[in-house]
């Protein structure tokens, strides 16, 4: 018995239904693949824009001053200024964590951009945040905490894992304070000196803020 049918292949008219059903399936599949690719590209673009905006906010004068208040408080500075700084920095990372939780930023993208800096600030402020929770109740900055835990767990698989604990905070506190003090000086200076004068007197300095501060 021959395995190959000798019947003619019908493409038009009765008996051609199989062909058009298969063709429709191919069209639908190609369309879905195209839509999926477009959605992935759009999501990547949106994530990039959000990371860019978050990085700008993190480098803003408001956040730089808040970070300095936290560091000065850790070194024994004014308690009210310290708590104010903790609130502002904590809210920033809560926003980052909420975007990740909602799926607007992929966890791997957030980890690449905020891993060490987020874990550093969580470790530095954890005790103060726990005190705020006791004083006011609720789960303030809970998403920030969960993302810090997730980053810490993910860092276990890094080839060169940086352990960020209280001892690390103490060691790096002076350098981080010096960097932020210089950043604030440059921000204030930029409001006073015209851009043309700044470019004529000082080379452009570039460094990745999220990784260092």
Coordinates of C-alpha atoms in Angstrom, one line a residue:
X1 CA 0.0 0.0 0.0
X2 CA 1.4 3.4 -1.0
X3 CA 1.9 5.9 1.9
X4 CA 1.6 8.8 -0.5
X5 CA -1.9 9.8 -1.7
X6 CA -2.3 10.2 -5.4
X7 CA -5.3 12.5 -4.9
X8 CA -4.8 16.0 -6.2
X9 CA -4.2 18.8 -3.7
X10 CA -7.2 21.1 -3.8
X11 CA -6.5 24.8 -3.0
X12 CA -9.7 26.4 -4.3
X13 CA -13.3 25.2 -3.9
X14 CA -14.6 22.1 -2.0
X15 CA -12.0 20.2 -0.2
X16 CA -9.6 23.2 0.1
X17 CA -10.8 24.0 3.7
X18 CA -7.8 22.4 5.2
X19 CA -5.4 24.7 3.3
X20 CA -7.1 27.9 4.3
X21 CA -7.4 26.8 7.9
X22 CA -3.6 26.1 8.0
X23 CA -3.0 29.4 6.3
X24 CA -5.0 31.3 8.9
X25 CA -3.1 29.5 11.6
X26 CA 0.2 30.6 10.1
X27 CA -1.0 34.3 9.8
X28 CA -2.3 34.3 13.4
X29 CA 1.0 32.8 14.7
X30 CA 3.1 35.3 12.8
X31 CA 0.9 38.2 14.0
X32 CA 1.2 37.1 17.6
X33 CA 4.9 36.7 17.4
X34 CA 5.1 40.2 15.9
X35 CA 2.9 41.7 18.7
X36 CA 5.0 39.9 21.4
X37 CA 8.2 41.3 19.9
X38 CA 6.7 44.8 19.8
X39 CA 5.6 44.5 23.4
X40 CA 9.0 43.3 24.6
X41 CA 10.7 46.2 22.7
X42 CA 8.2 48.7 24.2
X43 CA 8.7 47.3 27.7
X44 CA 12.5 47.5 27.4
X45 CA 12.3 51.1 26.2
X46 CA 9.9 52.0 29.1
X47 CA 12.2 50.3 31.6
X48 CA 15.2 52.2 30.2
X49 CA 13.4 55.5 30.5
X50 CA 12.3 54.7 34.1
X51 CA 15.9 53.8 35.1
X52 CA 17.1 57.0 33.5
X53 CA 14.6 59.1 35.4
X54 CA 15.3 57.3 38.7
X55 CA 19.1 57.9 38.2
X56 CA 18.4 61.6 37.6
X57 CA 16.3 61.8 40.7
X58 CA 19.0 59.9 42.7
X59 CA 21.6 62.5 41.7
X60 CA 19.3 65.5 42.3
X61 CA 20.1 68.1 45.0
X62 CA 17.1 67.0 47.1
X63 CA 18.4 63.4 47.3
X64 CA 22.0 64.4 47.7
X65 CA 21.1 66.6 50.7
X66 CA 18.9 63.8 52.1
X67 CA 21.7 61.2 51.8
X68 CA 24.1 63.6 53.5
X69 CA 21.7 64.0 56.4
X70 CA 21.6 60.2 56.8
X71 CA 25.3 59.9 56.8
X72 CA 25.8 62.8 59.2
X73 CA 23.2 61.2 61.5
X74 CA 25.0 57.9 61.4
X75 CA 28.1 59.8 62.5
X76 CA 26.3 61.4 65.4
X77 CA 24.6 64.4 63.8
X78 CA 21.2 66.0 64.3
X79 CA 18.5 63.3 64.9
X80 CA 15.7 65.2 63.3
X81 CA 17.7 65.8 60.1
X82 CA 18.7 62.2 60.2
X83 CA 15.1 61.0 60.3
X84 CA 14.1 63.3 57.6
X85 CA 16.9 62.0 55.4
X86 CA 15.9 58.4 56.1
X87 CA 12.4 59.2 55.1
X88 CA 13.4 60.7 51.7
X89 CA 16.0 58.0 50.8
X90 CA 13.6 55.3 52.0
X91 CA 10.8 56.6 49.9
X92 CA 13.1 56.7 46.8
X93 CA 14.0 53.1 47.1
X94 CA 10.4 52.2 47.9
X95 CA 9.5 53.7 44.5
X96 CA 12.1 51.6 42.8
X97 CA 10.9 48.5 44.6
X98 CA 7.3 49.2 43.7
X99 CA 8.2 49.6 40.0
X100 CA 9.9 46.2 40.1
X101 CA 7.0 44.6 42.0
X102 CA 4.5 45.9 39.5
X103 CA 6.6 44.5 36.6
X104 CA 7.5 47.9 35.1
X105 CA 11.2 47.2 35.7
X106 CA 12.5 43.7 35.4
X107 CA 14.3 42.4 38.5
X108 CA 17.5 41.7 36.6
X109 CA 17.5 45.3 35.2
X110 CA 17.0 46.7 38.7
X111 CA 19.7 44.5 40.1
X112 CA 22.2 45.6 37.4
X113 CA 21.6 49.3 38.1
X114 CA 20.9 49.4 41.9
X115 CA 22.3 46.3 43.5
X116 CA 25.1 47.6 45.6
X117 CA 23.8 51.0 46.2
X118 CA 20.3 49.8 47.3
X119 CA 21.8 47.1 49.6
X120 CA 24.2 49.7 51.1
X121 CA 21.5 52.2 52.0
X122 CA 19.2 49.5 53.3
X123 CA 21.9 48.1 55.6
X124 CA 22.8 51.7 56.7
X125 CA 19.2 52.7 57.5
X126 CA 17.7 49.4 58.6
X127 CA 17.8 50.1 62.3
X128 CA 16.4 53.6 61.9
X129 CA 13.6 52.2 59.7
X130 CA 12.7 49.5 62.2
X131 CA 12.4 52.2 64.9
X132 CA 10.1 54.2 62.6
X133 CA 7.9 51.1 62.2
X134 CA 7.7 50.6 65.9
X135 CA 6.8 54.3 66.5
X136 CA 4.2 54.7 63.8
X137 CA 3.1 51.1 63.1
X138 CA 2.5 49.5 59.7
X139 CA 5.0 48.2 57.3
X140 CA 6.8 51.3 56.1
X141 CA 9.2 50.7 53.3
X142 CA 8.3 47.0 53.1
X143 CA 8.9 46.8 49.4
X144 CA 12.3 48.4 49.8
X145 CA 13.2 45.8 52.4
X146 CA 11.9 42.9 50.2
X147 CA 13.9 44.1 47.2
X148 CA 17.1 44.5 49.4
X149 CA 16.6 40.9 50.6
X150 CA 16.0 39.7 47.0
X151 CA 19.2 41.5 45.9
X152 CA 21.2 40.1 48.7
X153 CA 20.0 36.5 47.8
X154 CA 20.8 37.1 44.1
X155 CA 24.3 38.5 45.0
X156 CA 25.1 35.0 46.4
X157 CA 25.6 33.9 42.8
X158 CA 27.9 36.8 41.8
X159 CA 31.4 35.8 40.9
X160 CA 32.8 38.6 43.0
X161 CA 30.1 39.1 45.7
X162 CA 30.4 42.3 47.8
X163 CA 29.3 41.6 51.4
X164 CA 27.5 44.7 52.7
X165 CA 27.1 44.5 56.5
X166 CA 27.4 46.9 59.4
X167 CA 31.2 46.6 59.3
X168 CA 31.2 47.5 55.6
X169 CA 29.0 50.5 56.3
X170 CA 31.4 51.8 59.0
X171 CA 34.4 51.4 56.7
X172 CA 32.9 53.1 53.7
X173 CA 31.0 55.9 55.5
X174 CA 33.8 58.5 55.5
X175 CA 34.5 58.1 51.7
X176 CA 30.8 58.1 50.8
X177 CA 30.3 61.3 52.9
X178 CA 33.2 63.0 51.1
X179 CA 31.9 62.0 47.7
X180 CA 28.4 63.4 48.5
X181 CA 29.8 66.5 50.0
X182 CA 31.7 67.1 46.8
X183 CA 28.6 66.4 44.7
X184 CA 26.6 68.9 46.7
X185 CA 29.4 71.5 46.2
X186 CA 29.3 71.0 42.4
X187 CA 25.5 71.2 42.4
X188 CA 25.5 74.5 44.3
X189 CA 28.4 75.8 42.1
X190 CA 26.4 74.9 39.0
X191 CA 23.7 77.3 40.1
X192 CA 26.1 80.2 40.5
X193 CA 28.7 79.8 37.7
X194 CA 27.3 80.0 34.1
X195 CA 27.7 76.7 32.1
X196 CA 30.2 78.4 29.6
X197 CA 32.5 79.4 32.5
X198 CA 32.3 76.0 34.1
X199 CA 33.3 74.2 30.8
X200 CA 36.2 76.7 30.4
X201 CA 37.6 76.2 33.8
X202 CA 36.9 72.5 34.6
X203 CA 37.1 69.3 32.6
X204 CA 33.8 67.3 32.5
X205 CA 33.7 64.6 35.2
X206 CA 31.8 61.4 34.5
X207 CA 31.0 58.7 36.9
X208 CA 28.2 56.3 37.5
X209 CA 26.3 57.7 40.4
X210 CA 24.2 54.7 41.2
X211 CA 27.2 52.5 41.6
X212 CA 29.2 54.8 43.8
X213 CA 26.7 56.6 46.1

